[in-house]
Short mmCIF file of C-alpha atoms in Angstrom, two decimals:
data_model
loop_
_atom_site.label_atom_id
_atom_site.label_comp_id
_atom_site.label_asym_id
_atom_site.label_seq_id
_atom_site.Cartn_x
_atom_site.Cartn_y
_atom_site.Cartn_z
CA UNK A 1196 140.02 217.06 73.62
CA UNK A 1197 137.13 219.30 73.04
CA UNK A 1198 136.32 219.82 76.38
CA UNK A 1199 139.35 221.65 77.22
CA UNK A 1200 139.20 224.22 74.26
CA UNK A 1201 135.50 224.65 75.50
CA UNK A 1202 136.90 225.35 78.97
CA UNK A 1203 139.27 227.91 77.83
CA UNK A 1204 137.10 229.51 75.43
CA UNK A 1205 134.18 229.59 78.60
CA UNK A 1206 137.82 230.64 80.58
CA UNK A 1207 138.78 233.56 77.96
CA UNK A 1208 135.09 235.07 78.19
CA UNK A 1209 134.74 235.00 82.08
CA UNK A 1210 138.34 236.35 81.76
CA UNK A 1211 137.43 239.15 79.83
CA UNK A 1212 134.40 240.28 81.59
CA UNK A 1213 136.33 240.25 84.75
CA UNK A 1214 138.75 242.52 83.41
CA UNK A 1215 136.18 244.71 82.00
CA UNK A 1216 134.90 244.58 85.55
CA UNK A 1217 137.79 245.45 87.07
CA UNK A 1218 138.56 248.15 84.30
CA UNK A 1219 135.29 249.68 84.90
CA UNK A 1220 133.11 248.53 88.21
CA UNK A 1221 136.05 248.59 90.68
CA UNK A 1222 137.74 251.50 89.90
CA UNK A 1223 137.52 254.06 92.22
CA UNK A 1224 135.86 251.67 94.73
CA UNK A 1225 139.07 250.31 95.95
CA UNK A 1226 142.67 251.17 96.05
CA UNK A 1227 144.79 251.01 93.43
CA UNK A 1228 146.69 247.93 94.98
CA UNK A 1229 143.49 245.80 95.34
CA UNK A 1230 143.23 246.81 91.29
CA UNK A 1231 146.60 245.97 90.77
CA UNK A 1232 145.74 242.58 92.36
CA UNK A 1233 142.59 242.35 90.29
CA UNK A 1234 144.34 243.01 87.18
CA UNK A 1235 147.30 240.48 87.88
CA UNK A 1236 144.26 237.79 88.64
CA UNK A 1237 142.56 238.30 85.11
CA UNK A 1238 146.10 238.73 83.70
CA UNK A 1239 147.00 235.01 84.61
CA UNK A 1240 143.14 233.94 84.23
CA UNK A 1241 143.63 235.11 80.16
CA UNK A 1242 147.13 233.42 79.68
CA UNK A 1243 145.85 229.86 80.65
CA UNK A 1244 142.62 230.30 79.63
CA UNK A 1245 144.64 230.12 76.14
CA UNK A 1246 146.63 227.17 77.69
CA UNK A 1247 143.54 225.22 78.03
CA UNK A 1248 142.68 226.05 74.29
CA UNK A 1249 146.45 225.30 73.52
CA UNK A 1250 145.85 221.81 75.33
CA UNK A 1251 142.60 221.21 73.64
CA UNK A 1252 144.00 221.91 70.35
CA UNK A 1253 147.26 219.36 70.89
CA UNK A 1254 145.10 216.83 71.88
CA UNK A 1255 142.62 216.87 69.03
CA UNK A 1256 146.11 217.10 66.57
CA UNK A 1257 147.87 214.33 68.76
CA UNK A 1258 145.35 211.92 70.42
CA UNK A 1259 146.52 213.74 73.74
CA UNK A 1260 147.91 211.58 76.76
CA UNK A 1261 147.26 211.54 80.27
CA UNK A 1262 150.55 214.61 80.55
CA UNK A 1263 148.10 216.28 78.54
CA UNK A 1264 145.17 215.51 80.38
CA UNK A 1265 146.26 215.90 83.72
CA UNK A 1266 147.99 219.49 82.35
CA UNK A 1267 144.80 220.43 81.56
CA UNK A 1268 143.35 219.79 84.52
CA UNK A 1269 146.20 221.64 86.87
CA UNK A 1270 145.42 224.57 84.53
CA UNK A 1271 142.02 224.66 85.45
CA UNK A 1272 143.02 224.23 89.04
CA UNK A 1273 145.46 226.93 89.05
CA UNK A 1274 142.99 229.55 87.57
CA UNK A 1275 140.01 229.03 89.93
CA UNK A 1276 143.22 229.05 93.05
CA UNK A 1277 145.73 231.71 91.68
CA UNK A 1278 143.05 234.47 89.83
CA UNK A 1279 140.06 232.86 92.42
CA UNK A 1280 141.80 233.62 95.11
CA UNK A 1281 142.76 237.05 93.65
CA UNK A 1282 139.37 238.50 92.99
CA UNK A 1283 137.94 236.82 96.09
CA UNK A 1284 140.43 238.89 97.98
CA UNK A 1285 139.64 242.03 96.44
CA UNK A 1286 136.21 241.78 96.69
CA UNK A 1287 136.15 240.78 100.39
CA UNK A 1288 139.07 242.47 101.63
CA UNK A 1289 140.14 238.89 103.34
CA UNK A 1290 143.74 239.12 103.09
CA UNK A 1291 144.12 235.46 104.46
CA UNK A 1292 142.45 234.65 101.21
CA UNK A 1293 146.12 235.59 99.64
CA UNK A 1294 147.74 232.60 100.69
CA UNK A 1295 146.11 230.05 98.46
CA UNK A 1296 147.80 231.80 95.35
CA UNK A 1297 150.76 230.68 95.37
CA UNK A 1298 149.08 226.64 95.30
CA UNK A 1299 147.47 227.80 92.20
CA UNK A 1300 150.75 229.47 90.80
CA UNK A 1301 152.21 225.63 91.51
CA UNK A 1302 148.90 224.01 89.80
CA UNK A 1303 150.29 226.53 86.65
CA UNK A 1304 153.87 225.39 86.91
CA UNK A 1305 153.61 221.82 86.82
CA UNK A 1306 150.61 221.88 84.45
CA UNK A 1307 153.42 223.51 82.12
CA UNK A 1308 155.67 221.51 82.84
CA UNK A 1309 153.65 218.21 82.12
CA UNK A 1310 153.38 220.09 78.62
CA UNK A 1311 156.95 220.24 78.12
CA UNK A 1312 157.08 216.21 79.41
CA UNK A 1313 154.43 215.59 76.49
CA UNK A 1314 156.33 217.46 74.32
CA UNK A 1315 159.77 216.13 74.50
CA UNK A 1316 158.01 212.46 74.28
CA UNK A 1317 155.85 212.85 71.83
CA UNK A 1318 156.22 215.65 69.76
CA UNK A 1319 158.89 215.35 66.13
#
């Protein structure tokens, strides 16, 4: 329960300074498509670093569940794959490195999905 809202609040603030990054230490050094690509990284990196906190916070109200555990987890999963894999690619210049993002744009999916499952279950 508490572990995931401290992962996505540690998620929002590594979030943040990597856009600031972006924002303010790449510009200029690379092209405004490898940016673009940064930017759409710590884009998706803030919106489930809330989804963790959102996860944390059901569980603590509800008990949680293993849908909400295992949500959690593919969160997680999909942030370090999807954004990862984003600013490693930007900062190497290893294209190849753009073919694990769509795994973590799964991880996302069916992490939302489970939340939906939980929801539907045990939510009035």
């Amino acid at each position: 329960m508490k572990f995931f809202v401290m992962l996505g609040s540690i998620n929002m603030a590594l979030a943040i300074a990597l856009g600031a990054f972006g924002a303010h230490g790449l510009a200029g050094k690379v092209t405004e498509k490898m940016l673009s690509i940064w930017n759409t990284g710590a884009h998706y990196h803030i919106i489930h670093a809330l989804g963790l906190l959102f996860i944390g916070l059901l569980m603590a109200k509800t008990g949680g569940t293993s849908l909400l555990n295992t949500a959690g987890w593919l969160l997680f999963a999909g942030i370090i794959l999807f954004s990862g894999s984003l600013y490693a690619m930007v900062l190497t210049n290893v294209k190849a490195l753009g073919a694990i993002t769509p795994i973590g744009g799964v991880s996302f999916i069916i992490g939302w999905i489970l939340v939906a499952v939980f929801a539907a279950k045990h939510l009035n």
